[in-house]
Short mmCIF file of C-alpha atoms in Angstrom, two decimals:
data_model
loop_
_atom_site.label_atom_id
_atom_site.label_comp_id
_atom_site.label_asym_id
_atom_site.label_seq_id
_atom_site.Cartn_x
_atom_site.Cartn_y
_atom_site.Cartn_z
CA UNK A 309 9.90 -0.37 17.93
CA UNK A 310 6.16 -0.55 18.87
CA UNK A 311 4.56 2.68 19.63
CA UNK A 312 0.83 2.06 21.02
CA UNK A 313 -2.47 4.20 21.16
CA UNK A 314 -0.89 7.86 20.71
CA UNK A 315 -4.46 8.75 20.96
CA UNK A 316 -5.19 8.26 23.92
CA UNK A 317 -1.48 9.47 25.14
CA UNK A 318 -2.50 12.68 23.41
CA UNK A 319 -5.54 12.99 25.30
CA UNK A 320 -4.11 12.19 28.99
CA UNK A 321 -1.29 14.64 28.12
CA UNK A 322 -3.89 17.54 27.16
CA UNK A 323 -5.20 17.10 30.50
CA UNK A 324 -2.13 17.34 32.55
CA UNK A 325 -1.36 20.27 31.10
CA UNK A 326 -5.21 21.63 31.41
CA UNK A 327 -4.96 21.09 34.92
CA UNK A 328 -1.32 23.12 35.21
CA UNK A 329 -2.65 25.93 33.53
CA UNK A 330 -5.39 26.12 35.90
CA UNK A 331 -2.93 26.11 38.84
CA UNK A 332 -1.07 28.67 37.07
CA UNK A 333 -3.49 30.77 36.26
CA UNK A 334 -3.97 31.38 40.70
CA UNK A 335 -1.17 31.92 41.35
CA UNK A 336 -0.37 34.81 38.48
CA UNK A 337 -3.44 36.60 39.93
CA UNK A 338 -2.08 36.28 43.39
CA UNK A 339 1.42 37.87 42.30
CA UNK A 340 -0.25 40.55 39.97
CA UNK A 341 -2.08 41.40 43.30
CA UNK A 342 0.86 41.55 45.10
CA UNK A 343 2.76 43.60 42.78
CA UNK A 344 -0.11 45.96 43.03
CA UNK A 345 -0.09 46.46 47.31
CA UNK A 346 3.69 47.09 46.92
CA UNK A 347 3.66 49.98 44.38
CA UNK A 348 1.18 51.34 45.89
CA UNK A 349 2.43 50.87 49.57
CA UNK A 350 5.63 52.03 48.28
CA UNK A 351 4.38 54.78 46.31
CA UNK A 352 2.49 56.20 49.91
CA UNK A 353 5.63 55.72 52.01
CA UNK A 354 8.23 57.36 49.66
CA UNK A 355 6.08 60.37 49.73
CA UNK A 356 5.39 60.02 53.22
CA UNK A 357 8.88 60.10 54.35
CA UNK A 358 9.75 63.13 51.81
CA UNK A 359 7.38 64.72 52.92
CA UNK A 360 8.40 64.05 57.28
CA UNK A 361 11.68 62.73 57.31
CA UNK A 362 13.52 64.56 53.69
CA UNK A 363 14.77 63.56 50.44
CA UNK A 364 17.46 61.37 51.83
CA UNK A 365 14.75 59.35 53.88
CA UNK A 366 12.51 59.09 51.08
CA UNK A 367 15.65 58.21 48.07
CA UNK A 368 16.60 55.03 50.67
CA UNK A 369 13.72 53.68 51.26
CA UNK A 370 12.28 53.99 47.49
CA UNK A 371 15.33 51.97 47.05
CA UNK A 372 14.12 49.11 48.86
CA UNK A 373 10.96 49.15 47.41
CA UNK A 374 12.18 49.60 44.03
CA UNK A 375 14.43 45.89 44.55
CA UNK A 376 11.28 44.16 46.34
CA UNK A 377 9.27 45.64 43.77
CA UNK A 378 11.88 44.10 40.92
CA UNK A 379 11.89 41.09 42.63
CA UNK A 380 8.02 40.12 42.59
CA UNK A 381 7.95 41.17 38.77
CA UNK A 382 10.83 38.29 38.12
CA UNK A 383 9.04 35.38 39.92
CA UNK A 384 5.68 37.28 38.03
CA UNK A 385 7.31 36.90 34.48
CA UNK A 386 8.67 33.81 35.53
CA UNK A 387 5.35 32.37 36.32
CA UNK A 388 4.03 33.69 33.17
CA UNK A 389 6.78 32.28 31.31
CA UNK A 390 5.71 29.01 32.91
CA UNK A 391 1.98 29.65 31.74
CA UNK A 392 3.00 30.09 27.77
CA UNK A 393 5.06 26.69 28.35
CA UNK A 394 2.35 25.18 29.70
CA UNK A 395 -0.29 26.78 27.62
CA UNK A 396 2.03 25.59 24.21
CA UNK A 397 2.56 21.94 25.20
CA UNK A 398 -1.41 22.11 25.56
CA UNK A 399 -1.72 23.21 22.21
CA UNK A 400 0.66 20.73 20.78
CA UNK A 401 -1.30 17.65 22.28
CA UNK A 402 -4.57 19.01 21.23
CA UNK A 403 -2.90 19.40 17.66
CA UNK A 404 -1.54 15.51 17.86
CA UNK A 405 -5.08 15.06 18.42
CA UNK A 406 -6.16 16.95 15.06
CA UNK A 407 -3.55 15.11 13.50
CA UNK A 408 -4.63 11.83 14.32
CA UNK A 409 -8.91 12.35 14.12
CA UNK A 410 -7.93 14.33 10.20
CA UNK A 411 -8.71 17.52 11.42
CA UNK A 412 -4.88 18.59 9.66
CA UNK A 413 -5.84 20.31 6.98
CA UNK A 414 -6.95 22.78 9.28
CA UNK A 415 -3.31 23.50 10.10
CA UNK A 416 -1.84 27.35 9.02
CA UNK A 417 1.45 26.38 7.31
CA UNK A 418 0.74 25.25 4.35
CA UNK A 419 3.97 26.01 2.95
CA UNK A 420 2.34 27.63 0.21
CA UNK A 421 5.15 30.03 -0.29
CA UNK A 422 7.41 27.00 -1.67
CA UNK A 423 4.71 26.21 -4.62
CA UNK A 424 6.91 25.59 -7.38
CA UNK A 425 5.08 24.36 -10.72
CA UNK A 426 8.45 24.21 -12.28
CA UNK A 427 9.62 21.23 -9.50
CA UNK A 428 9.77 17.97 -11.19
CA UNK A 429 7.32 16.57 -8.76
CA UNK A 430 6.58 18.63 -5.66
CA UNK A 431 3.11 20.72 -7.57
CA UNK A 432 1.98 17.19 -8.65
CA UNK A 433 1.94 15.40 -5.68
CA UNK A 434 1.06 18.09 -3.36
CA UNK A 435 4.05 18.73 -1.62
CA UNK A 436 2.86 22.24 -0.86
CA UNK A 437 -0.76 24.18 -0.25
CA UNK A 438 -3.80 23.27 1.07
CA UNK A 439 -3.70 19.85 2.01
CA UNK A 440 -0.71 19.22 1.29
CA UNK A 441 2.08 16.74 2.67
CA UNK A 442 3.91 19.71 4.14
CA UNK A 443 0.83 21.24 5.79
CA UNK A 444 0.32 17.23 7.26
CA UNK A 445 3.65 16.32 8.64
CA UNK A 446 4.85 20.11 9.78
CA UNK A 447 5.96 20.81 13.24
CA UNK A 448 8.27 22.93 12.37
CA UNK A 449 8.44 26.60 14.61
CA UNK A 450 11.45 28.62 13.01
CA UNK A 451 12.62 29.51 9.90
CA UNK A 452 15.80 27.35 9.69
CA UNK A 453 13.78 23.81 10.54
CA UNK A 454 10.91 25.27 7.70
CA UNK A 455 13.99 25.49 5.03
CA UNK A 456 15.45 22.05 6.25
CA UNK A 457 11.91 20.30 6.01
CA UNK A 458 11.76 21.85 2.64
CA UNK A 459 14.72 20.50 1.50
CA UNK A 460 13.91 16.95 2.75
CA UNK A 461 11.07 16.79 0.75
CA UNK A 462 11.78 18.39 -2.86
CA UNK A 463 16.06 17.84 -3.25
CA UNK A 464 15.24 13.58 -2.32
CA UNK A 465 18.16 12.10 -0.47
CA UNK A 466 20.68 9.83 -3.16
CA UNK A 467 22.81 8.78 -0.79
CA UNK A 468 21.55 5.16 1.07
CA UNK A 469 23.90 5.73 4.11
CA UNK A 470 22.22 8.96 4.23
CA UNK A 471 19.01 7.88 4.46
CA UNK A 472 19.39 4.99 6.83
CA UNK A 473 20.92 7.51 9.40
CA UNK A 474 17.74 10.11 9.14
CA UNK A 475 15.91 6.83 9.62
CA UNK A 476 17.58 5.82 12.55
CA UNK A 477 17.17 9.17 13.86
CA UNK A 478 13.55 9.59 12.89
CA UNK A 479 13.09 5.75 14.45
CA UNK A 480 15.39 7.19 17.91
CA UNK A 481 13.15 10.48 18.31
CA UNK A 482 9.91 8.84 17.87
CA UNK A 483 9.90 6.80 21.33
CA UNK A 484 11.22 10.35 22.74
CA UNK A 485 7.61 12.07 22.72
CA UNK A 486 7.92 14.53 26.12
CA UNK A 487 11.50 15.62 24.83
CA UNK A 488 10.09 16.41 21.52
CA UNK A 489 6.83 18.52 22.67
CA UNK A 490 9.38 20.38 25.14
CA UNK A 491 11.79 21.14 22.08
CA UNK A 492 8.38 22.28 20.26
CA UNK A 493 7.24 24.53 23.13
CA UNK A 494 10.66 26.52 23.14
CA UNK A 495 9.88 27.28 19.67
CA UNK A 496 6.38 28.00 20.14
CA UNK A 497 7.11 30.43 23.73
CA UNK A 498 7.43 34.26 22.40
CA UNK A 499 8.36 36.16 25.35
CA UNK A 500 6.02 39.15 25.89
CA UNK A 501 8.88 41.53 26.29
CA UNK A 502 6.72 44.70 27.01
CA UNK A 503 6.45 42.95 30.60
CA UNK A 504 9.92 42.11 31.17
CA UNK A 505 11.38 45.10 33.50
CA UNK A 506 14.70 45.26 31.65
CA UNK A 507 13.20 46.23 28.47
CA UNK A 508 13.77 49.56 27.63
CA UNK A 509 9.75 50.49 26.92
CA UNK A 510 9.16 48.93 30.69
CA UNK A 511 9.02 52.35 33.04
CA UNK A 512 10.60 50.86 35.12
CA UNK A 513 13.57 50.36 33.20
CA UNK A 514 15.87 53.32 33.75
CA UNK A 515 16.10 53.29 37.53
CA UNK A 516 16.75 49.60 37.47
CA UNK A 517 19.64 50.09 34.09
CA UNK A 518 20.88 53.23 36.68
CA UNK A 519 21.56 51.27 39.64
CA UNK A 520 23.11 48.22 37.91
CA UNK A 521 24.42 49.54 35.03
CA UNK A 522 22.61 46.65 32.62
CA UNK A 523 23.70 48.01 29.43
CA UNK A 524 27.15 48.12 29.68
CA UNK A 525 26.79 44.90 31.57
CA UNK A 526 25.13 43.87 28.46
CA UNK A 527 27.73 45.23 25.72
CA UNK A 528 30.80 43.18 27.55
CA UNK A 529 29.06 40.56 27.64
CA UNK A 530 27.58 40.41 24.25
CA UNK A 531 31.43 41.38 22.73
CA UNK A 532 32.98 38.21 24.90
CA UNK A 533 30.17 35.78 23.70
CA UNK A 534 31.10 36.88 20.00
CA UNK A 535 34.76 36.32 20.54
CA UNK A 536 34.57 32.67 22.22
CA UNK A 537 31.22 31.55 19.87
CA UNK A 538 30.01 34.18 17.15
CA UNK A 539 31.71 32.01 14.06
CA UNK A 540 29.78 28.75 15.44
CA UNK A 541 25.99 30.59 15.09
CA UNK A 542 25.39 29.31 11.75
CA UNK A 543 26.36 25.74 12.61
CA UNK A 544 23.93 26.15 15.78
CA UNK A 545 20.89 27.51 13.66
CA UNK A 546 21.38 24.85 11.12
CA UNK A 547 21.32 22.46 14.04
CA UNK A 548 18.40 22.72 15.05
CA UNK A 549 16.77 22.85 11.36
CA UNK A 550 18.04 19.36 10.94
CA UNK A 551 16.28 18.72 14.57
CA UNK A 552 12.73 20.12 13.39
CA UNK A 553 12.99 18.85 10.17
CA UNK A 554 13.62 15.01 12.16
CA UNK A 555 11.20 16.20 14.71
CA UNK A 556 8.13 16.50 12.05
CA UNK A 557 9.45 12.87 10.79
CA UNK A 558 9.15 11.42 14.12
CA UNK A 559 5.96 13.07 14.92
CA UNK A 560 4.58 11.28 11.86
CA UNK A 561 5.95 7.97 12.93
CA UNK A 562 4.44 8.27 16.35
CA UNK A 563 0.98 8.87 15.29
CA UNK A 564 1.49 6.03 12.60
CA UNK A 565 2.97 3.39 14.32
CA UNK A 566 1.52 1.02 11.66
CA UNK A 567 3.35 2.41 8.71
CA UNK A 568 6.99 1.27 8.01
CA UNK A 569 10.12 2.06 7.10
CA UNK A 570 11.17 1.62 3.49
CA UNK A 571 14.13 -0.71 2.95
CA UNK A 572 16.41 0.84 0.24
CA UNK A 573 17.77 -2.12 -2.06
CA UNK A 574 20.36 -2.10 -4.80
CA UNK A 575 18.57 -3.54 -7.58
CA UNK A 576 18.29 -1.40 -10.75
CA UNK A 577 15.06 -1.45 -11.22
CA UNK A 578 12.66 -2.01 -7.88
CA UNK A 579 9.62 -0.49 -6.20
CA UNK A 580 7.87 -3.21 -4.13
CA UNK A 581 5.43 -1.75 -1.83
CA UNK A 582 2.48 -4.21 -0.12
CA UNK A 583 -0.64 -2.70 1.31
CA UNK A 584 0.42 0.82 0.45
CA UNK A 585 -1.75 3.94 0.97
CA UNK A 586 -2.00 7.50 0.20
CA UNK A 587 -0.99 9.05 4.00
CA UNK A 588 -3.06 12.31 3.19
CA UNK A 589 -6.31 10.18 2.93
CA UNK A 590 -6.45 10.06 6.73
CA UNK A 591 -10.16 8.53 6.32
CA UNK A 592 -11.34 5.69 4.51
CA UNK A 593 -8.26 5.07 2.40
CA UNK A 594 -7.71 1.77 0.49
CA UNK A 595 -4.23 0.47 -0.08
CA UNK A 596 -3.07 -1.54 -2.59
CA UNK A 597 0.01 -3.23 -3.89
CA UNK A 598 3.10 -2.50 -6.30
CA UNK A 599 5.25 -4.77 -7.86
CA UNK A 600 7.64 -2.86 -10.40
CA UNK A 601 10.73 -5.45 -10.72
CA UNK A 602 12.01 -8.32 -12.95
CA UNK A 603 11.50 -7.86 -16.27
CA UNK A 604 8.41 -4.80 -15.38
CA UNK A 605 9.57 -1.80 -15.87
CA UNK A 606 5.77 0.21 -16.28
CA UNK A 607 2.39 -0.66 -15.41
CA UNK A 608 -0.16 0.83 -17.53
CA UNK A 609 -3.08 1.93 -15.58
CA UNK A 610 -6.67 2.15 -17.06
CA UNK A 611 -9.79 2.29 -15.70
CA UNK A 612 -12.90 4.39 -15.80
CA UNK A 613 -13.06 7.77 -14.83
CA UNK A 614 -12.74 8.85 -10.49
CA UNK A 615 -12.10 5.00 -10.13
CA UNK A 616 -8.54 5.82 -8.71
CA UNK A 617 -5.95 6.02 -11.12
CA UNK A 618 -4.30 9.35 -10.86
CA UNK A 619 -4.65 8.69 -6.93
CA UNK A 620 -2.69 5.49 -7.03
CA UNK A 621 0.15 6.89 -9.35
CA UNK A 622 0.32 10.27 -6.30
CA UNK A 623 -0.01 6.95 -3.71
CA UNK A 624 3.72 5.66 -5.31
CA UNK A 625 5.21 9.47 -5.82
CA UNK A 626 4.03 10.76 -2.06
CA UNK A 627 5.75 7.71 -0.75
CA UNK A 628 8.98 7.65 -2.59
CA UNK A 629 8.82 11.31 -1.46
CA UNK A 630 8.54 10.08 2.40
CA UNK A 631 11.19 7.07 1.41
CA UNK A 632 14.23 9.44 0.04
CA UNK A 633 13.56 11.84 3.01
CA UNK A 634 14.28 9.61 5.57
CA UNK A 635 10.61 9.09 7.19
CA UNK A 636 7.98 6.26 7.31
CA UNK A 637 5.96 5.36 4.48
CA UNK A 638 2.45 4.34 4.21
CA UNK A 639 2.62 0.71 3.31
CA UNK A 640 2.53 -2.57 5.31
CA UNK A 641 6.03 -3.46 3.28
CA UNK A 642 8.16 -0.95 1.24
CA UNK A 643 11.38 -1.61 -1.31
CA UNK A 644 12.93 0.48 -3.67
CA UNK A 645 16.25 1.75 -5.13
CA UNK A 646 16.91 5.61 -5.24
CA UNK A 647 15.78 7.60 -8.18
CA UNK A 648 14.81 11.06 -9.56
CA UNK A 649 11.30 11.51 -9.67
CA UNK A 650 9.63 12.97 -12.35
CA UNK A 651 5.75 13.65 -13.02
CA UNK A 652 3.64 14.97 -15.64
CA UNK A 653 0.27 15.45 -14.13
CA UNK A 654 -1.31 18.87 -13.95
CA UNK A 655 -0.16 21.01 -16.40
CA UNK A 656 -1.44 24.10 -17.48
CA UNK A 657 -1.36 27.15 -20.23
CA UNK A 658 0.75 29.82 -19.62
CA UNK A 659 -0.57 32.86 -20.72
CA UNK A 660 2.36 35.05 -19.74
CA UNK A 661 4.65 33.05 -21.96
CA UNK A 662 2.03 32.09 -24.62
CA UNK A 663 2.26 28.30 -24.17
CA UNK A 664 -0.70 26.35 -24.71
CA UNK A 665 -1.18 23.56 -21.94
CA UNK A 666 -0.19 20.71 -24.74
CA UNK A 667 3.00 22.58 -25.50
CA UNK A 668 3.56 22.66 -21.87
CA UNK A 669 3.01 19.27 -21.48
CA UNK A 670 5.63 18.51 -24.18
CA UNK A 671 8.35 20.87 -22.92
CA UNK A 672 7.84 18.84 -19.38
CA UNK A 673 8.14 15.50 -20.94
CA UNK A 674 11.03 16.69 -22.95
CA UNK A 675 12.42 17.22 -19.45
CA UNK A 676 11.58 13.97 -18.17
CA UNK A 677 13.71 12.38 -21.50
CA UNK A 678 16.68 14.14 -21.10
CA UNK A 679 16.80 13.22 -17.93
CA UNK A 680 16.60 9.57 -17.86
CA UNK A 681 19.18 9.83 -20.36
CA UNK A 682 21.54 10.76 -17.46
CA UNK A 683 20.06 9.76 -14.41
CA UNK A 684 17.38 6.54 -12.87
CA UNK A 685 14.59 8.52 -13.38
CA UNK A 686 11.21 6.80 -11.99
CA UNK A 687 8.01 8.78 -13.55
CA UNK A 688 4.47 9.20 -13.64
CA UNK A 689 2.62 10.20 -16.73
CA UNK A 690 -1.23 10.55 -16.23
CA UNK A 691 -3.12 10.71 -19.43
CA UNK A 692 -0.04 12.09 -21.41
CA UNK A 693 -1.14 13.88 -24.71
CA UNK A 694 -4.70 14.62 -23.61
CA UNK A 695 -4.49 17.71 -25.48
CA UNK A 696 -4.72 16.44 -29.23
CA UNK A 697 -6.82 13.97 -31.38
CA UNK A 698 -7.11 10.31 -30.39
CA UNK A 699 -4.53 9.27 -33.12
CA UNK A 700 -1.85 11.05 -32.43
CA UNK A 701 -2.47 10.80 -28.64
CA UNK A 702 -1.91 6.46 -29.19
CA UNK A 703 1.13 6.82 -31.19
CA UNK A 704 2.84 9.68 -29.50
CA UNK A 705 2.31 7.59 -25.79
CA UNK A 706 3.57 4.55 -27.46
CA UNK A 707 6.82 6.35 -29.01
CA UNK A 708 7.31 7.84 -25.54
CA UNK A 709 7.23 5.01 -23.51
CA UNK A 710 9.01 2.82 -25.52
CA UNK A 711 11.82 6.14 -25.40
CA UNK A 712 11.62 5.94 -21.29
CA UNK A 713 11.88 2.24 -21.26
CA UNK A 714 15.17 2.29 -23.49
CA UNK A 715 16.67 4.93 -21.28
CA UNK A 716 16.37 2.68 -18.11
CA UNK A 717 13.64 4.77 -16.60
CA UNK A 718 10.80 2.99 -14.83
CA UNK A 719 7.51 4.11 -13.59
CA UNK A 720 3.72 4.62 -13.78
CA UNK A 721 1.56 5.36 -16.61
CA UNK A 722 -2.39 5.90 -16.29
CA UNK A 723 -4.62 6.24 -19.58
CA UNK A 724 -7.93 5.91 -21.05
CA UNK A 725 -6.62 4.60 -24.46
CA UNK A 726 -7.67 0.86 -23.65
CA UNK A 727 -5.38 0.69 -27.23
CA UNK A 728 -2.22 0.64 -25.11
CA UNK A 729 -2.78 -2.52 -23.59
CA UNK A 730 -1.05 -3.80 -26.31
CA UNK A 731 1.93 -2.50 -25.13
CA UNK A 732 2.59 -5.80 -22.71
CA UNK A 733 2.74 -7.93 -25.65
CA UNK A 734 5.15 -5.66 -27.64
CA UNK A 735 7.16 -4.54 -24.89
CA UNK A 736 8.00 -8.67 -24.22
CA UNK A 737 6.40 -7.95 -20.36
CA UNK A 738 8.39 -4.77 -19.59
CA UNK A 739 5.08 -2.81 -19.33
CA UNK A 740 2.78 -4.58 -17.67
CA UNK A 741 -1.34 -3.93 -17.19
CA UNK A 742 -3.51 -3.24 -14.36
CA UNK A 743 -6.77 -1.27 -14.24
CA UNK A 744 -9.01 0.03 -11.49
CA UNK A 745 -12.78 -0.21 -11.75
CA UNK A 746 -16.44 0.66 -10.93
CA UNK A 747 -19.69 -1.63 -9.79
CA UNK A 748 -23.53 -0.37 -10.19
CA UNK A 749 -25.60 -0.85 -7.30
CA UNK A 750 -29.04 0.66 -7.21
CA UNK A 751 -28.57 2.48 -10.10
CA UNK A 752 -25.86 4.29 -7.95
CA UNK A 753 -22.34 3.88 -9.42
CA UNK A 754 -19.41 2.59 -6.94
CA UNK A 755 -15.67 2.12 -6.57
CA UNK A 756 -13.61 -0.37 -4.71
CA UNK A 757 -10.35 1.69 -5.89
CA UNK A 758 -8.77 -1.71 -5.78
CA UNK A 759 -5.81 -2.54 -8.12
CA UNK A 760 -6.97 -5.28 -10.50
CA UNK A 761 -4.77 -7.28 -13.25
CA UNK A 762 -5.10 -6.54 -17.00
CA UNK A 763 -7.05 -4.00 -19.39
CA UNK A 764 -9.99 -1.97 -18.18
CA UNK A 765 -12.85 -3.69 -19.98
CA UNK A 766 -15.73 -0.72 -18.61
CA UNK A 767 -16.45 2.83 -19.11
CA UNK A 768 -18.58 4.99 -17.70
CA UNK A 769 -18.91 8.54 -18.99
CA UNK A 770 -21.89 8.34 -20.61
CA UNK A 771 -23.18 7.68 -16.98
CA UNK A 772 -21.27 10.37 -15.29
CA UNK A 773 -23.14 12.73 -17.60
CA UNK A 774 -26.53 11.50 -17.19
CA UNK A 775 -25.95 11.58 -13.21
CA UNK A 776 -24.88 15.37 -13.53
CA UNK A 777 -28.29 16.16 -15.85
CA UNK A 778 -26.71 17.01 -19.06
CA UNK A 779 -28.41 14.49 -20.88
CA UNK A 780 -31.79 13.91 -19.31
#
């Protein structure tokens, strides 16, 4: 399916809704005036007719002004109601146009709450938090469609009939944009219930509850809709998780009608992706390939320091991430078979528990062992060890590596030890290496973050700190 200039469909449908609200906005003021003349009118006749005619006089009449009065407050609230729907598929447009010109990370929910640092992957690749993929692709407005999107992205799908139908779904609800900004604005509408004249608060409640009897009204009805439909509620609420969850999938497939669906193979050991890009670099990003297949089982990534590589091995994770929930990924061309993902990225000290960050960093990697003893594991290590000498850093990356490799894991590696390029040789072509690097141009140091074949053959970190002024 094609899906062209959301952009601009954002735009025109901002302004329809602009103009509505305008309309709107007369015609409350009218009714509000309205309501006003009839209280008071009413108000002036009740106690002119108790005053001539007698209570009974006055107790009929304030009858009829009481049902008129009741009457102009529904169409009131009703055209209010109206308003909020109005005013929240305005919002939604304008935030499709956020979205889209990378305004996002402007967004509220951040889903910080769901930071988990214990996750196998969800801390490293910014899952959750401040710019995160959660805070990017969320359209989520209740708490059941918050838990499902949650779900989709940190317990990854391992079923490929599974995904294929969110897919199809995500693919179906995409070309449906007005029904999903209407199924957005029902979440988004909070009735102001403080205007509603059969709330309880409203004063004019109680004459209103005596004349129709509304509460017991209410009670039989509520006790007949739990007989016929109270055991179905949780099967309703977790209905229309699955339908937000979807919904945020779609959304993101909309406004990205150049990214694709991954195509979910049965080879053992396959990640193909062409032209693929980080989808939280909204601006400027550079895509590049990956080829894990054959005989490859790792690519070993080195480079010089901010020339890309921890970005490219978040690039593969973010999108495996998108893959295994069901949604489009960033990439011109995606493949890959269904794995647990594992990363060892940012770890840190724990002072609470007295581990150092290097003992942290082992009891994580001894996680990521045992599991691809069990389980396809796909992993990304960047600059594993960094916490000890040189020495032991080469040998203990080698040991580990070669460990992954004969448990059937596959994955992404990214070092500065230009020492384990020798790995390709000894590892008969299962690892295989690639670097990223830098270019000088008017004294001014530059990066193409393009992936390049072989060993990193620059540095640059003597630079780096002459740039900053440490050594002048």
């Amino acid at each position: 399916m094609k899906i062209n200039n959301p952009l601009g469909t954002y735009k025109k449908r901002k302004k329809v809704y602009s103009d509505l609200l305008n309309k709107q906005a007369g015609k409350i003021n009218k009714l509000s005036n309205i309501r006003l003349i009839i209280a008071l009118v009413g108000i002036g006749n009740i106690i002119y007719l108790y005053v001539i005619k007698g209570p009974s006089y006055s107790y009929y009449i304030s009858l009829v002004y009481i049902g008129l009065f009741a009457y102009v407050v529904t169409i009131h609230n009703r055209l209010k109601h109206n308003n909020k729907y109005f005013q929240a598929l305005h919002d939604i447009n304008e935030t499709g146009l956020h979205h889209i010109n990378g305004k996002w990370k402007e967004f509220k929910d951040t889903g910080l709450e769901y930071l988990d640092d214990s996750h196998s992957f969800s801390s490293d690749l910014d899952v959750f938090g401040q710019g995160s993929l959660f805070q990017y692709i969320n359209t989520t407005t209740s708490y059941m469609g918050r838990e499902t999107l949650k779900r989709y992205l940190t317990e990854p799908c391992k079923k490929e009939e599974e995904i294929i139908k969110r897919q199809e779904a995500v693919d179906e609800l995409s070309s449906q944009l007005s029904w999903r900004q209407r199924f957005m604005a029902e979440g988004l509408i909070i009735p102001d219930k403080s205007d509603n004249i059969l709330n309880r608060k409203n004063p004019y409640f109680t004459p209103i509850n005596i004349i129709t009897l509304w509460d017991y009204q209410c009670m039989i009805a509520l006790e007949s809709w739990k007989k016929k439909s109270g055991k179905l509620i949780k099967t309703w609420l977790d209905t229309i998780g699955e339908f937000e969850a979807l919904s945020s999938l779609s959304n993101l497939r909309y406004d990205n009608p150049d990214w694709t669906f991954p195509k979910i193979t049965d080879k053992l050991y396959n990640i193909r992706a062409r032209d693929m890009g980080h989808p939280l670099i909204t601006e400027n990003r550079v895509c590049n390939d990956l080829k894990i297949d054959g005989p490859t089982r790792a690519l070993l990534i080195t480079g010089s320091n901010m020339s890309g590589k921890s970005t490219y091995l978040r690039t593969a994770g973010i999108n495996l991430v998108l893959a295994y929930a069901g949604g489009p990924v960033c990439a011109k061309e995606f493949h890959c078979n269904i794995f647990y993902i594992y990363t060892c990225m940012r770890v840190s000290d724990n002072l609470e528990k007295n581990i150092s960050s290097f003992y942290a960093e082992l009891l994580r990697i001894k996680e990521i062992v045992d599991e691809s003893k069990r389980s396809k594991v796909f992993f990304l290590l960047d600059e594993i060890f960094k916490g000890t000498n040189s020495h032991d850093r080469h040998e203990g990356a080698k040991i580990l590596i070669k460990r992954l490799l004969d448990n059937n894991a596959i994955g992404l590696i990214s070092t500065h030890d230009l020492e384990l390029g020798v790995l390709e040789r000894e590892s008969s072509g299962k690892v295989r290496n690639y670097h990223f690097k830098e270019y000088y141009k008017n004294r001014e140091i530059h990066f193409d973050y393009k992936l390049n074949p072989g060993i990193s053959t620059t540095r640059n970190a003597m630079y780096l700190i002459k740039m900053v002024g440490i050594n002048d």
